[in-house]
Amino acid sequence: MNTLSLNDRLFRESVPKGGLCIDATAGNGHDTAKLCGLVGPNGRVTAFDIQPQAVENTKKRLKELGLDNAEVILDSHANMEKYAEPGTVDFIVFNLGWLPGGDHSVFTHAESTVAAIEAGLRLLRDGGKISLSIYYGGRSGYEERDALLEYLADLDPSRYTVLLTRFYNRTGDVPISAVIVKGI
Ligand SMILES: C[S@@+](CC[C@H](N)C(=O)[O-])C[C@H]1O[C@@H](n2cnc3c(N)ncnc32)[C@H](O)[C@@H]1O
C-alpha cells in the first residue's frame, strides 16, 4: 500500500460519472487522466499548473489516451475560482511538491496552497471532497507540511470533516494524505 494506491481508492469512491473535478497540480497529468476517466465523457476536469512544461506534459498525456474532457490551464491553483462556480465541484486533487522529472526548485508553497484550499472549499458542493497528497522534504523542506497540518487542525468541525492518513511505522519523508469533506 502507498499514497498512489490510497488515492486510487479514494478517487474511485469520490468521483461521480458526469461530475466536475479539479486537478490543482497537473504535473505530468497522471491524476488529470484518472479523473477524466472516472467522470467519463459527460463529466469535466479543470487542471492547473504554473509550469508550461507541466501543462504541455498533461495535454500530451490526455491526447495520447484519447481523453478530451479536460481543460489544462497555465495558472496558479490559488486562482481556481475564476474558472468554476461556487458549490458545483465534486472533487479537487492536490498532489503537492515538485514536478517529477522536472525542475525541483519549483514546488508548491504553503501560502498559495492554503489560498487554493480556501477557494476550493467555496467551489465544492456539499459532500464534495478535497484530496491532499502532502509530499515534503528534499528541496521543498517542511514548511508547507507543517503549515498545512496546522491549517487542517483548525478547520471548522461544524462545516468540514478532516481525515489524515500517515504511514506511521515507515521511516523517512513519507507523504501524508489528507481528505477534507465539505459537510459532516
Ligand atoms: C507533485 S507535482 C504534481 C504531479 C501530478 N499530480 C501528476 O499526476 O503528475 C506538483 C506540481 O504542482 C505544480 N505547482 C506548484 N505550485 C503551483 C501553483 N501555485 N498552482 C498550480 N500548480 C502548482 C508544480 O509545477 C508541479 O508540476
mmCIF file of C-alpha atoms and ligand atoms in Angstrom:
data_model
loop_
_atom_site.group_PDB
_atom_site.id
_atom_site.type_symbol
_atom_site.label_atom_id
_atom_site.label_comp_id
_atom_site.label_asym_id
_atom_site.label_seq_id
_atom_site.Cartn_x
_atom_site.Cartn_y
_atom_site.Cartn_z
ATOM 1 C CA MET A 1 0.000 0.000 0.000
ATOM 2 C CA ASN A 2 1.244 3.521 -0.779
ATOM 3 C CA THR A 3 -0.050 7.039 -1.448
ATOM 4 C CA LEU A 4 -0.885 6.168 -5.060
ATOM 5 C CA SER A 5 -2.967 3.107 -4.190
ATOM 6 C CA LEU A 6 -4.736 5.027 -1.404
ATOM 7 C CA ASN A 7 -5.528 7.795 -3.877
ATOM 8 C CA ASP A 8 -6.814 5.347 -6.482
ATOM 9 C CA ARG A 9 -9.309 4.002 -3.969
ATOM 10 C CA LEU A 10 -10.360 7.483 -2.810
ATOM 11 C CA PHE A 11 -10.736 8.721 -6.405
ATOM 12 C CA ARG A 12 -12.933 5.757 -7.351
ATOM 13 C CA GLU A 13 -15.286 6.220 -4.410
ATOM 14 C CA SER A 14 -15.443 10.026 -4.659
ATOM 15 C CA VAL A 15 -15.724 10.908 -8.346
ATOM 16 C CA PRO A 16 -19.215 10.615 -9.827
ATOM 17 C CA LYS A 17 -19.857 9.867 -13.506
ATOM 18 C CA GLY A 18 -20.703 13.156 -15.218
ATOM 19 C CA GLY A 19 -19.097 15.094 -12.342
ATOM 20 C CA LEU A 20 -16.896 18.164 -12.234
ATOM 21 C CA CYS A 21 -13.358 17.788 -10.837
ATOM 22 C CA ILE A 22 -10.324 19.999 -10.413
ATOM 23 C CA ASP A 23 -6.728 18.833 -10.542
ATOM 24 C CA ALA A 24 -4.956 21.660 -8.690
ATOM 25 C CA THR A 25 -1.455 20.387 -9.590
ATOM 26 C CA ALA A 26 -1.474 18.886 -13.090
ATOM 27 C CA GLY A 27 2.254 17.985 -13.225
ATOM 28 C CA ASN A 28 2.658 15.140 -15.716
ATOM 29 C CA GLY A 29 -1.093 14.604 -15.972
ATOM 30 C CA HIS A 30 -1.454 11.233 -14.247
ATOM 31 C CA ASP A 31 -4.157 12.452 -11.860
ATOM 32 C CA THR A 32 -5.873 14.575 -14.523
ATOM 33 C CA ALA A 33 -6.123 11.498 -16.753
ATOM 34 C CA LYS A 34 -7.520 9.357 -13.911
ATOM 35 C CA LEU A 35 -10.154 11.984 -13.122
ATOM 36 C CA CYS A 36 -11.103 12.301 -16.813
ATOM 37 C CA GLY A 37 -11.646 8.544 -16.998
ATOM 38 C CA LEU A 38 -13.744 8.479 -13.830
ATOM 39 C CA VAL A 39 -16.062 11.401 -14.725
ATOM 40 C CA GLY A 40 -16.490 9.910 -18.205
ATOM 41 C CA PRO A 41 -17.397 11.705 -21.444
ATOM 42 C CA ASN A 42 -20.229 13.697 -19.815
ATOM 43 C CA GLY A 43 -18.024 14.997 -16.995
ATOM 44 C CA ARG A 44 -15.347 17.698 -16.954
ATOM 45 C CA VAL A 45 -11.944 18.176 -15.377
ATOM 46 C CA THR A 46 -10.146 21.507 -14.971
ATOM 47 C CA ALA A 47 -6.415 21.192 -14.307
ATOM 48 C CA PHE A 48 -3.932 23.854 -13.213
ATOM 49 C CA ASP A 49 -0.186 24.193 -13.170
ATOM 50 C CA ILE A 50 2.157 27.180 -13.080
ATOM 51 C CA GLN A 51 4.795 25.469 -15.265
ATOM 52 C CA PRO A 52 4.367 25.488 -19.060
ATOM 53 C CA GLN A 53 6.249 22.156 -19.151
ATOM 54 C CA ALA A 54 3.609 20.575 -16.875
ATOM 55 C CA VAL A 55 0.716 21.956 -18.931
ATOM 56 C CA GLU A 56 2.354 20.586 -22.082
ATOM 57 C CA ASN A 57 3.050 17.169 -20.480
ATOM 58 C CA THR A 58 -0.536 16.898 -19.236
ATOM 59 C CA LYS A 59 -2.061 17.866 -22.597
ATOM 60 C CA LYS A 60 0.213 15.340 -24.330
ATOM 61 C CA ARG A 61 -0.806 12.544 -21.932
ATOM 62 C CA LEU A 62 -4.517 13.298 -22.386
ATOM 63 C CA LYS A 63 -4.144 13.344 -26.159
ATOM 64 C CA GLU A 64 -2.288 10.019 -26.169
ATOM 65 C CA LEU A 65 -5.059 8.489 -24.060
ATOM 66 C CA GLY A 66 -7.804 9.958 -26.264
ATOM 67 C CA LEU A 67 -9.280 11.963 -23.367
ATOM 68 C CA ASP A 68 -10.880 15.249 -24.442
ATOM 69 C CA ASN A 69 -12.943 16.215 -21.382
ATOM 70 C CA ALA A 70 -10.313 18.363 -19.620
ATOM 71 C CA GLU A 71 -9.153 21.927 -19.788
ATOM 72 C CA VAL A 72 -5.500 22.386 -18.763
ATOM 73 C CA ILE A 73 -4.796 25.922 -17.578
ATOM 74 C CA LEU A 74 -1.467 27.683 -17.038
ATOM 75 C CA ASP A 75 -2.354 29.487 -13.823
ATOM 76 C CA SER A 76 -1.918 29.118 -10.078
ATOM 77 C CA HIS A 77 -4.445 26.949 -8.285
ATOM 78 C CA ALA A 78 -4.947 29.962 -5.979
ATOM 79 C CA ASN A 79 -6.960 31.461 -8.881
ATOM 80 C CA MET A 80 -9.264 28.461 -9.372
ATOM 81 C CA GLU A 81 -12.374 30.491 -8.515
ATOM 82 C CA LYS A 82 -12.004 32.322 -11.846
ATOM 83 C CA TYR A 83 -12.811 29.043 -13.615
ATOM 84 C CA ALA A 84 -15.751 27.434 -11.745
ATOM 85 C CA GLU A 85 -18.964 28.387 -9.960
ATOM 86 C CA PRO A 86 -19.308 28.086 -6.160
ATOM 87 C CA GLY A 87 -20.947 24.881 -4.927
ATOM 88 C CA THR A 88 -20.549 22.991 -8.211
ATOM 89 C CA VAL A 89 -17.360 20.919 -7.874
ATOM 90 C CA ASP A 90 -17.368 17.275 -6.758
ATOM 91 C CA PHE A 91 -13.705 16.567 -6.111
ATOM 92 C CA ILE A 92 -10.429 18.508 -6.003
ATOM 93 C CA VAL A 93 -6.969 16.925 -6.010
ATOM 94 C CA PHE A 94 -3.740 18.481 -4.745
ATOM 95 C CA ASN A 95 -0.563 16.498 -5.282
ATOM 96 C CA LEU A 96 1.996 18.746 -3.615
ATOM 97 C CA GLY A 97 5.736 19.080 -4.148
ATOM 98 C CA TRP A 98 7.676 19.382 -7.406
ATOM 99 C CA LEU A 99 7.186 18.151 -10.958
ATOM 100 C CA PRO A 100 8.660 14.618 -11.207
ATOM 101 C CA GLY A 101 11.351 14.693 -13.894
ATOM 102 C CA GLY A 102 11.191 18.489 -13.965
ATOM 103 C CA ASP A 103 12.698 21.476 -12.160
ATOM 104 C CA HIS A 104 12.931 20.569 -8.444
ATOM 105 C CA SER A 105 13.381 24.230 -7.489
ATOM 106 C CA VAL A 106 9.739 24.897 -8.424
ATOM 107 C CA PHE A 107 7.406 23.403 -5.858
ATOM 108 C CA THR A 108 4.160 24.167 -4.043
ATOM 109 C CA HIS A 109 4.220 26.639 -1.154
ATOM 110 C CA ALA A 110 2.012 26.905 1.932
ATOM 111 C CA GLU A 111 0.709 30.393 1.221
ATOM 112 C CA SER A 112 -0.703 29.675 -2.246
ATOM 113 C CA THR A 113 -1.733 26.128 -1.307
ATOM 114 C CA VAL A 114 -3.803 27.365 1.649
ATOM 115 C CA ALA A 115 -5.336 30.129 -0.525
ATOM 116 C CA ALA A 116 -6.228 27.451 -3.090
ATOM 117 C CA ILE A 117 -7.756 25.132 -0.486
ATOM 118 C CA GLU A 118 -9.899 28.012 0.789
ATOM 119 C CA ALA A 119 -11.023 28.738 -2.780
ATOM 120 C CA GLY A 120 -11.626 25.024 -3.356
ATOM 121 C CA LEU A 121 -13.827 24.751 -0.268
ATOM 122 C CA ARG A 122 -16.051 27.516 -1.672
ATOM 123 C CA LEU A 123 -16.256 25.734 -5.039
ATOM 124 C CA LEU A 124 -17.125 22.298 -3.588
ATOM 125 C CA ARG A 125 -20.719 21.123 -3.434
ATOM 126 C CA ASP A 126 -21.955 19.741 -0.103
ATOM 127 C CA GLY A 127 -20.463 16.281 0.304
ATOM 128 C CA GLY A 128 -17.623 17.145 -2.098
ATOM 129 C CA LYS A 129 -14.020 16.362 -1.128
ATOM 130 C CA ILE A 130 -10.519 17.775 -1.386
ATOM 131 C CA SER A 131 -7.700 15.234 -1.510
ATOM 132 C CA LEU A 132 -4.231 16.381 -0.447
ATOM 133 C CA SER A 133 -1.104 14.293 -1.000
ATOM 134 C CA ILE A 134 1.474 16.138 1.041
ATOM 135 C CA TYR A 135 4.961 15.386 -0.268
ATOM 136 C CA TYR A 136 7.732 17.177 1.638
ATOM 137 C CA GLY A 137 11.443 17.080 2.412
ATOM 138 C CA GLY A 138 14.290 17.483 -0.065
ATOM 139 C CA ARG A 139 14.474 20.952 -1.551
ATOM 140 C CA SER A 140 10.882 21.769 -0.591
ATOM 141 C CA GLY A 141 11.618 21.243 3.118
ATOM 142 C CA TYR A 142 8.962 21.002 5.819
ATOM 143 C CA GLU A 143 7.387 24.444 5.893
ATOM 144 C CA GLU A 144 4.394 23.620 3.695
ATOM 145 C CA ARG A 145 3.696 20.333 5.503
ATOM 146 C CA ASP A 146 3.798 21.999 8.919
ATOM 147 C CA ALA A 147 1.631 24.947 7.836
ATOM 148 C CA LEU A 148 -0.936 22.593 6.281
ATOM 149 C CA LEU A 149 -1.153 20.325 9.323
ATOM 150 C CA GLU A 150 -1.788 23.403 11.455
ATOM 151 C CA TYR A 151 -4.347 24.785 8.993
ATOM 152 C CA LEU A 152 -6.222 21.475 8.720
ATOM 153 C CA ALA A 153 -6.419 21.069 12.513
ATOM 154 C CA ASP A 154 -8.191 24.440 12.717
ATOM 155 C CA LEU A 155 -10.833 23.886 10.011
ATOM 156 C CA ASP A 156 -14.316 24.456 11.467
ATOM 157 C CA PRO A 157 -15.576 20.994 12.572
ATOM 158 C CA SER A 158 -19.193 22.101 12.192
ATOM 159 C CA ARG A 159 -18.600 22.582 8.430
ATOM 160 C CA TYR A 160 -15.829 20.163 7.463
ATOM 161 C CA THR A 161 -14.507 16.727 8.307
ATOM 162 C CA VAL A 162 -10.741 16.277 8.005
ATOM 163 C CA LEU A 163 -9.161 12.815 7.784
ATOM 164 C CA LEU A 164 -5.426 12.258 7.896
ATOM 165 C CA THR A 165 -3.556 9.103 6.836
ATOM 166 C CA ARG A 166 0.067 8.553 7.815
ATOM 167 C CA PHE A 167 2.259 5.532 7.125
ATOM 168 C CA TYR A 168 3.092 5.591 10.784
ATOM 169 C CA ASN A 169 5.724 2.853 11.012
ATOM 170 C CA ARG A 170 7.637 3.853 7.855
ATOM 171 C CA THR A 171 10.760 5.975 8.123
ATOM 172 C CA GLY A 172 11.930 8.938 6.045
ATOM 173 C CA ASP A 173 9.910 11.714 4.441
ATOM 174 C CA VAL A 174 6.861 9.556 3.788
ATOM 175 C CA PRO A 175 3.992 11.513 2.207
ATOM 176 C CA ILE A 176 0.903 12.307 4.267
ATOM 177 C CA SER A 177 -2.589 12.001 2.781
ATOM 178 C CA ALA A 178 -5.435 14.221 3.928
ATOM 179 C CA VAL A 179 -9.070 14.419 2.870
ATOM 180 C CA ILE A 180 -11.394 17.326 3.609
ATOM 181 C CA VAL A 181 -15.095 16.524 3.290
ATOM 182 C CA LYS A 182 -17.449 19.505 2.989
ATOM 183 C CA GLY A 183 -20.288 18.828 5.401
ATOM 184 C CA ILE A 184 -20.060 16.463 8.326
HETATM 185 C C1 LIG B 1 3.917 16.607 -7.468
HETATM 186 S S1 LIG B 1 3.623 17.547 -8.916
HETATM 187 C C2 LIG B 1 2.038 17.008 -9.430
HETATM 188 C C3 LIG B 1 2.031 15.640 -10.075
HETATM 189 C C4 LIG B 1 0.755 15.371 -10.837
HETATM 190 N N1 LIG B 1 -0.390 15.236 -9.975
HETATM 191 C C5 LIG B 1 0.855 14.187 -11.765
HETATM 192 O O1 LIG B 1 -0.105 13.379 -11.804
HETATM 193 O O2 LIG B 1 1.855 14.061 -12.490
HETATM 194 C C6 LIG B 1 3.296 19.159 -8.289
HETATM 195 C C7 LIG B 1 3.005 20.191 -9.361
HETATM 196 O O3 LIG B 1 2.485 21.361 -8.732
HETATM 197 C C8 LIG B 1 2.813 22.457 -9.541
HETATM 198 N N2 LIG B 1 2.608 23.710 -8.811
HETATM 199 C C9 LIG B 1 3.425 24.351 -7.938
HETATM 200 N N3 LIG B 1 2.848 25.480 -7.488
HETATM 201 C C10 LIG B 1 1.629 25.568 -8.105
HETATM 202 C C11 LIG B 1 0.560 26.520 -8.065
HETATM 203 N N4 LIG B 1 0.632 27.595 -7.278
HETATM 204 N N5 LIG B 1 -0.523 26.305 -8.829
HETATM 205 C C12 LIG B 1 -0.614 25.183 -9.617
HETATM 206 N N6 LIG B 1 0.371 24.252 -9.707
HETATM 207 C C13 LIG B 1 1.470 24.443 -8.956
HETATM 208 C C14 LIG B 1 4.260 22.177 -9.933
HETATM 209 O O4 LIG B 1 4.631 22.916 -11.067
HETATM 210 C C15 LIG B 1 4.222 20.650 -10.170
HETATM 211 O O5 LIG B 1 4.043 20.356 -11.523
#
